[in-house]
CSV table of C-alpha atoms in Angstrom, one decimal:
chain,number,residue,atom,x,y,z
A,1,UNK,CA,0.0,0.0,0.0
A,2,UNK,CA,1.1,3.6,-0.7
A,3,UNK,CA,1.6,5.7,2.4
A,4,UNK,CA,3.7,8.8,2.1
A,5,UNK,CA,3.5,8.9,-1.7
A,6,UNK,CA,1.6,12.0,-3.0
A,7,UNK,CA,-2.0,11.2,-3.9
A,8,UNK,CA,-2.8,10.5,-7.6
A,9,UNK,CA,-6.4,9.6,-8.4
A,10,UNK,CA,-8.2,9.1,-11.7
A,11,UNK,CA,-11.6,8.7,-13.4
A,12,UNK,CA,-11.6,6.2,-16.2
A,13,UNK,CA,-14.9,6.3,-18.3
A,14,UNK,CA,-15.7,4.1,-21.2
A,15,UNK,CA,-16.9,5.8,-24.4
A,16,UNK,CA,-19.8,3.4,-25.0
A,17,UNK,CA,-22.1,6.2,-24.2
A,18,UNK,CA,-22.4,9.7,-22.7
A,19,UNK,CA,-22.1,10.4,-19.0
A,20,UNK,CA,-25.2,9.8,-16.9
A,21,UNK,CA,-25.9,10.6,-13.3
A,22,UNK,CA,-24.3,7.3,-12.0
A,23,UNK,CA,-21.1,8.2,-13.9
A,24,UNK,CA,-21.2,11.7,-12.3
A,25,UNK,CA,-21.2,10.1,-8.9
A,26,UNK,CA,-18.1,8.1,-9.6
A,27,UNK,CA,-16.3,11.0,-11.2
A,28,UNK,CA,-17.2,13.4,-8.4
A,29,UNK,CA,-16.2,11.0,-5.6
A,30,UNK,CA,-12.8,10.4,-7.2
A,31,UNK,CA,-12.3,14.1,-7.8
A,32,UNK,CA,-13.3,15.1,-4.3
A,33,UNK,CA,-11.2,12.4,-2.8
A,34,UNK,CA,-8.1,13.6,-4.7
A,35,UNK,CA,-8.7,17.3,-4.0
A,36,UNK,CA,-9.5,16.8,-0.3
A,37,UNK,CA,-6.1,15.2,0.0
A,38,UNK,CA,-4.3,17.9,-2.1
A,39,UNK,CA,-3.7,15.3,-4.8
A,40,UNK,CA,-3.7,15.1,-8.5
A,41,UNK,CA,-6.7,13.9,-10.5
A,42,UNK,CA,-6.4,12.3,-14.0
A,43,UNK,CA,-8.9,11.4,-16.7
A,44,UNK,CA,-8.2,8.2,-18.7
A,45,UNK,CA,-10.5,7.0,-21.5
A,46,UNK,CA,-10.9,3.2,-21.4
A,47,UNK,CA,-11.7,2.7,-25.1
A,48,UNK,CA,-10.4,-0.9,-25.4
A,49,UNK,CA,-13.7,-2.2,-26.8
A,50,UNK,CA,-13.8,-0.3,-30.0
A,51,UNK,CA,-16.9,-2.0,-31.4
A,52,UNK,CA,-18.9,-0.7,-28.4
A,53,UNK,CA,-17.4,2.8,-28.5
A,54,UNK,CA,-19.7,5.6,-29.8
A,55,UNK,CA,-18.1,8.1,-32.1
A,56,UNK,CA,-17.7,11.4,-30.4
A,57,UNK,CA,-18.5,10.0,-26.9
A,58,UNK,CA,-14.9,10.5,-25.6
A,59,UNK,CA,-15.0,14.2,-26.5
A,60,UNK,CA,-18.5,14.6,-25.1
A,61,UNK,CA,-17.5,12.9,-21.8
A,62,UNK,CA,-14.4,15.2,-21.4
A,63,UNK,CA,-16.5,18.3,-22.2
A,64,UNK,CA,-19.2,17.3,-19.8
A,65,UNK,CA,-16.8,16.8,-17.0
A,66,UNK,CA,-15.4,20.3,-17.7
A,67,UNK,CA,-19.0,21.7,-17.4
A,68,UNK,CA,-19.0,20.3,-13.9
A,69,UNK,CA,-15.6,21.9,-13.0
A,70,UNK,CA,-13.6,18.7,-13.3
A,71,UNK,CA,-10.4,18.9,-15.4
A,72,UNK,CA,-7.5,16.4,-15.7
A,73,UNK,CA,-4.3,17.5,-14.0
A,74,UNK,CA,-2.3,15.7,-16.7
A,75,UNK,CA,-2.5,14.4,-20.2
A,76,UNK,CA,-5.7,12.4,-20.9
A,77,UNK,CA,-4.6,8.9,-21.8
A,78,UNK,CA,-6.5,6.7,-24.3
A,79,UNK,CA,-6.1,3.0,-24.0
A,80,UNK,CA,-6.1,2.6,-27.8
A,81,UNK,CA,-2.7,4.3,-27.7
A,82,UNK,CA,-1.2,1.7,-25.3
A,83,UNK,CA,-2.0,-1.6,-27.1
A,84,UNK,CA,1.7,-2.4,-27.7
A,85,UNK,CA,2.3,-2.0,-23.9
A,86,UNK,CA,-0.4,-4.6,-23.1
A,87,UNK,CA,0.9,-7.0,-25.7
A,88,UNK,CA,4.5,-6.7,-24.5
A,89,UNK,CA,3.4,-7.8,-21.0
A,90,UNK,CA,1.4,-10.7,-22.4
A,91,UNK,CA,4.3,-11.8,-24.5
A,92,UNK,CA,6.5,-11.8,-21.4
A,93,UNK,CA,4.0,-14.0,-19.4
A,94,UNK,CA,3.6,-16.3,-22.4
A,95,UNK,CA,7.4,-16.8,-22.4
A,96,UNK,CA,7.6,-17.5,-18.7
A,97,UNK,CA,4.6,-19.8,-18.7
A,98,UNK,CA,2.5,-17.5,-16.5
A,99,UNK,CA,0.0,-17.2,-19.3
A,100,UNK,CA,-1.2,-19.4,-22.1
A,101,UNK,CA,-3.4,-19.5,-25.2
A,102,UNK,CA,-7.0,-20.8,-24.9
A,103,UNK,CA,-9.5,-21.7,-27.6
A,104,UNK,CA,-12.5,-22.5,-25.4
A,105,UNK,CA,-15.8,-21.1,-26.5
A,106,UNK,CA,-18.5,-19.7,-24.2
A,107,UNK,CA,-20.7,-22.6,-25.0
A,108,UNK,CA,-18.0,-25.1,-23.9
A,109,UNK,CA,-17.6,-23.2,-20.6
A,110,UNK,CA,-21.3,-22.5,-19.9
A,111,UNK,CA,-21.6,-25.5,-17.4
A,112,UNK,CA,-18.8,-24.2,-15.2
A,113,UNK,CA,-20.6,-21.0,-14.1
A,114,UNK,CA,-17.9,-18.6,-14.9
A,115,UNK,CA,-15.1,-20.5,-13.2
A,116,UNK,CA,-12.5,-21.6,-15.8
A,117,UNK,CA,-11.6,-25.3,-15.3
A,118,UNK,CA,-8.1,-25.1,-16.7
A,119,UNK,CA,-8.9,-26.9,-20.0
A,120,UNK,CA,-6.2,-25.3,-22.0
A,121,UNK,CA,-3.5,-24.8,-19.4
A,122,UNK,CA,-1.3,-27.7,-20.4
A,123,UNK,CA,-2.3,-28.0,-24.1
A,124,UNK,CA,0.5,-25.6,-25.2
A,125,UNK,CA,-1.7,-24.1,-28.0
A,126,UNK,CA,0.2,-21.9,-30.5
A,127,UNK,CA,-0.6,-18.3,-31.2
A,128,UNK,CA,-3.7,-17.9,-33.4
A,129,UNK,CA,-6.0,-15.1,-34.3
A,130,UNK,CA,-9.0,-16.6,-32.5
A,131,UNK,CA,-7.1,-17.7,-29.3
A,132,UNK,CA,-7.6,-15.9,-26.1
A,133,UNK,CA,-4.8,-15.6,-23.5
A,134,UNK,CA,-5.4,-16.6,-19.9
A,135,UNK,CA,-3.3,-15.7,-16.8
A,136,UNK,CA,-2.7,-18.5,-14.4
A,137,UNK,CA,-4.5,-17.8,-11.1
A,138,UNK,CA,-2.8,-18.5,-7.7
A,139,UNK,CA,-4.0,-21.2,-5.4
A,140,UNK,CA,-4.1,-19.0,-2.4
A,141,UNK,CA,-6.5,-16.5,-0.9
A,142,UNK,CA,-6.1,-12.9,-1.7
A,143,UNK,CA,-7.8,-10.2,0.4
A,144,UNK,CA,-8.8,-6.9,-1.1
A,145,UNK,CA,-8.9,-4.1,1.5
A,146,UNK,CA,-11.2,-1.1,1.0
A,147,UNK,CA,-11.7,2.2,2.8
A,148,UNK,CA,-15.5,1.7,2.9
A,149,UNK,CA,-16.4,-1.9,2.0
A,150,UNK,CA,-15.6,-4.9,4.2
A,151,UNK,CA,-12.5,-6.9,3.2
A,152,UNK,CA,-13.1,-9.2,0.2
A,153,UNK,CA,-11.2,-12.5,0.2
A,154,UNK,CA,-11.1,-14.7,-2.9
A,155,UNK,CA,-9.1,-17.8,-3.8
A,156,UNK,CA,-8.9,-17.0,-7.5
A,157,UNK,CA,-8.2,-20.7,-8.4
A,158,UNK,CA,-11.7,-21.6,-7.2
A,159,UNK,CA,-13.5,-18.2,-7.6
A,160,UNK,CA,-12.6,-17.4,-11.2
A,161,UNK,CA,-9.9,-19.9,-12.4
A,162,UNK,CA,-7.3,-18.7,-14.8
A,163,UNK,CA,-8.7,-15.5,-16.2
A,164,UNK,CA,-8.6,-13.9,-19.6
A,165,UNK,CA,-6.2,-11.0,-20.3
A,166,UNK,CA,-6.8,-10.9,-24.1
A,167,UNK,CA,-10.0,-12.0,-25.5
A,168,UNK,CA,-10.6,-14.3,-28.5
A,169,UNK,CA,-11.5,-11.3,-30.6
A,170,UNK,CA,-8.1,-9.7,-29.9
A,171,UNK,CA,-9.4,-7.1,-27.4
A,172,UNK,CA,-7.2,-6.7,-24.3
A,173,UNK,CA,-9.0,-7.4,-21.1
A,174,UNK,CA,-10.0,-4.7,-18.6
A,175,UNK,CA,-8.2,-6.6,-15.7
A,176,UNK,CA,-4.9,-6.3,-17.4
A,177,UNK,CA,-5.2,-2.8,-19.0
A,178,UNK,CA,-6.4,-1.1,-15.9
A,179,UNK,CA,-3.5,-2.3,-13.8
A,180,UNK,CA,-0.8,-1.5,-16.4
A,181,UNK,CA,-2.4,2.0,-16.9
A,182,UNK,CA,-2.6,2.8,-13.2
A,183,UNK,CA,1.0,1.8,-12.7
A,184,UNK,CA,2.1,3.8,-15.7
A,185,UNK,CA,0.2,6.9,-14.4
A,186,UNK,CA,1.4,6.4,-10.8
A,187,UNK,CA,-2.1,6.1,-9.5
A,188,UNK,CA,-2.1,5.7,-5.7
A,189,UNK,CA,-5.8,5.7,-5.1
A,190,UNK,CA,-8.7,4.1,-7.0
A,191,UNK,CA,-12.2,5.4,-6.3
A,192,UNK,CA,-14.9,3.6,-8.3
A,193,UNK,CA,-18.3,1.9,-8.1
A,194,UNK,CA,-18.9,-1.1,-5.9
A,195,UNK,CA,-19.7,-3.2,-9.0
A,196,UNK,CA,-16.0,-3.4,-9.6
A,197,UNK,CA,-15.1,-4.6,-6.1
A,198,UNK,CA,-15.2,-8.2,-7.3
A,199,UNK,CA,-12.5,-7.4,-9.9
A,200,UNK,CA,-10.0,-6.2,-7.2
A,201,UNK,CA,-8.5,-9.6,-6.2
A,202,UNK,CA,-7.6,-10.3,-9.9
A,203,UNK,CA,-6.1,-6.9,-10.3
A,204,UNK,CA,-4.2,-7.4,-7.0
A,205,UNK,CA,-2.7,-10.6,-8.4
A,206,UNK,CA,-1.4,-8.7,-11.4
A,207,UNK,CA,0.1,-6.1,-9.1
A,208,UNK,CA,1.9,-8.9,-7.2
A,209,UNK,CA,3.2,-10.5,-10.4
A,210,UNK,CA,4.6,-7.2,-11.5
A,211,UNK,CA,6.1,-6.5,-8.1
A,212,UNK,CA,4.2,-3.2,-7.7
A,213,UNK,CA,2.6,-1.7,-4.6
A,214,UNK,CA,-1.2,-1.8,-4.5
A,215,UNK,CA,-3.2,1.4,-4.6
A,216,UNK,CA,-5.7,2.2,-1.9
A,217,UNK,CA,-9.3,1.4,-2.9
A,218,UNK,CA,-12.6,3.1,-2.2
A,219,UNK,CA,-15.6,1.4,-3.8
A,220,UNK,CA,-18.7,3.6,-3.5
A,221,UNK,CA,-22.3,2.3,-3.5
A,222,UNK,CA,-24.1,2.0,-6.8
A,223,UNK,CA,-27.0,4.2,-7.8
A,224,UNK,CA,-29.9,2.0,-8.8
A,225,UNK,CA,-32.9,2.6,-10.9
A,226,UNK,CA,-36.4,2.0,-9.6
A,227,UNK,CA,-36.3,-1.5,-11.1
A,228,UNK,CA,-33.1,-2.4,-9.1
A,229,UNK,CA,-30.8,-2.1,-12.1
A,230,UNK,CA,-27.8,0.2,-11.9
A,231,UNK,CA,-27.7,3.2,-14.0
A,232,UNK,CA,-25.6,2.4,-17.1
A,233,UNK,CA,-25.0,3.4,-20.7
A,234,UNK,CA,-26.2,-0.1,-21.7
A,235,UNK,CA,-29.6,0.6,-20.2
A,236,UNK,CA,-29.8,4.0,-21.9
A,237,UNK,CA,-29.6,6.0,-18.7
A,238,UNK,CA,-30.3,9.7,-19.4
A,239,UNK,CA,-27.2,11.6,-20.4
A,240,UNK,CA,-26.2,14.6,-18.2
A,241,UNK,CA,-27.4,18.0,-19.4
A,242,UNK,CA,-24.5,20.5,-19.1
A,243,UNK,CA,-27.1,23.3,-18.8
A,244,UNK,CA,-28.3,21.7,-15.6
A,245,UNK,CA,-24.8,21.3,-14.1
A,246,UNK,CA,-25.2,23.3,-10.9
A,247,UNK,CA,-28.5,21.5,-10.0
A,248,UNK,CA,-27.2,18.1,-10.9
A,249,UNK,CA,-24.0,18.7,-8.9
A,250,UNK,CA,-26.0,19.5,-5.8
A,251,UNK,CA,-28.0,16.4,-6.3
A,252,UNK,CA,-24.8,14.4,-6.7
A,253,UNK,CA,-23.5,15.7,-3.4
A,254,UNK,CA,-26.8,14.6,-1.8
A,255,UNK,CA,-26.5,11.2,-3.4
A,256,UNK,CA,-23.0,10.8,-2.0
A,257,UNK,CA,-24.4,11.5,1.5
A,258,UNK,CA,-22.3,14.7,1.9
A,259,UNK,CA,-25.3,16.6,3.3
A,260,UNK,CA,-24.7,19.9,1.5
A,261,UNK,CA,-26.5,22.9,3.1
A,262,UNK,CA,-29.6,23.9,1.3
A,263,UNK,CA,-28.0,27.4,0.7
A,264,UNK,CA,-25.6,25.7,-1.6
A,265,UNK,CA,-28.4,24.6,-3.9
A,266,UNK,CA,-28.3,27.9,-5.8
A,267,UNK,CA,-24.5,28.3,-5.8
A,268,UNK,CA,-22.4,28.0,-8.9
A,269,UNK,CA,-20.2,25.1,-9.8
A,270,UNK,CA,-17.0,26.6,-8.3
A,271,UNK,CA,-18.7,27.4,-5.0
A,272,UNK,CA,-20.2,23.9,-4.7
A,273,UNK,CA,-16.9,22.2,-5.4
A,274,UNK,CA,-15.1,24.4,-2.9
A,275,UNK,CA,-17.5,23.4,-0.2
A,276,UNK,CA,-17.5,19.8,-1.2
A,277,UNK,CA,-13.7,19.5,-1.3
A,278,UNK,CA,-13.4,21.0,2.2
A,279,UNK,CA,-16.2,18.8,3.6
A,280,UNK,CA,-15.6,15.5,1.8
A,281,UNK,CA,-16.4,12.6,4.1
A,282,UNK,CA,-16.6,9.3,2.2
A,283,UNK,CA,-17.2,7.4,5.5
A,284,UNK,CA,-20.7,9.0,5.5
A,285,UNK,CA,-21.7,6.6,2.7
A,286,UNK,CA,-23.2,3.2,3.6
A,287,UNK,CA,-20.9,0.4,2.4
A,288,UNK,CA,-23.7,-2.1,1.9
A,289,UNK,CA,-26.8,0.0,1.0
A,290,UNK,CA,-27.1,0.9,-2.7
A,291,UNK,CA,-28.6,4.3,-3.5
A,292,UNK,CA,-32.1,4.4,-5.0
A,293,UNK,CA,-32.4,7.1,-7.7
A,294,UNK,CA,-36.0,7.9,-7.0
A,295,UNK,CA,-35.4,8.3,-3.2
A,296,UNK,CA,-32.6,10.8,-3.4
A,297,UNK,CA,-34.2,14.1,-4.1
A,298,UNK,CA,-37.1,16.1,-2.8
């Protein structure tokens, strides 16, 4: 874990759609956490999955964040510019035997409920355009510590099995890219939605393999729709309207349990952020209770 290292945080949206209110909560929480600790805050566009990326979404996301007073403190990184870095690490693990090629289809694996049984581990398959690459999982428990959530312990060998770091369609996996990117950018603190908590032990394993210190984690509760689904681009959640930024920012502070004074409701973006940075208290969030969208606002 980082201790005396200067704080570097980040927000890493995917351009599969425009920012919605749930995205704003994640962006705002990461921004406030960085600013409250006099740290740097970076924006990284996670555009690995090009078929799902919407033209113009990256620019729209960056522009929308600016409307809410959130600007990157450094160069905005795009994952599409780092593909050679991901491949170089995969090649190294293939050489050492830490990773291997896999040609299993989803249909073949359906009966195993998401836990890979190791079918291809010893087959020594060659490189091929339609072969995935899997990273060998350790047979030991890994415990992910979080500033809000209870500790999460997984034995990856039985919880996930050897997991994919490059898909059969050639797209590099989130688990690999996010760790390599965070290391490259010197990220010390990761603030993100609780839906990604389950990914943390796999990422922790990659950090260990690379001999790198773990970041601190803060997984915030999810904002759910009335039907119990989380707000997402996939479900067509309403994009943020920059013209409503002051109103939406105040609502976001309420949703994050920061209890902004009612007098702040009519303040501008800069005034709201100034108050929120000074009064940021993530411990006021409930670690286990998701936020219901329709119960937040009066």
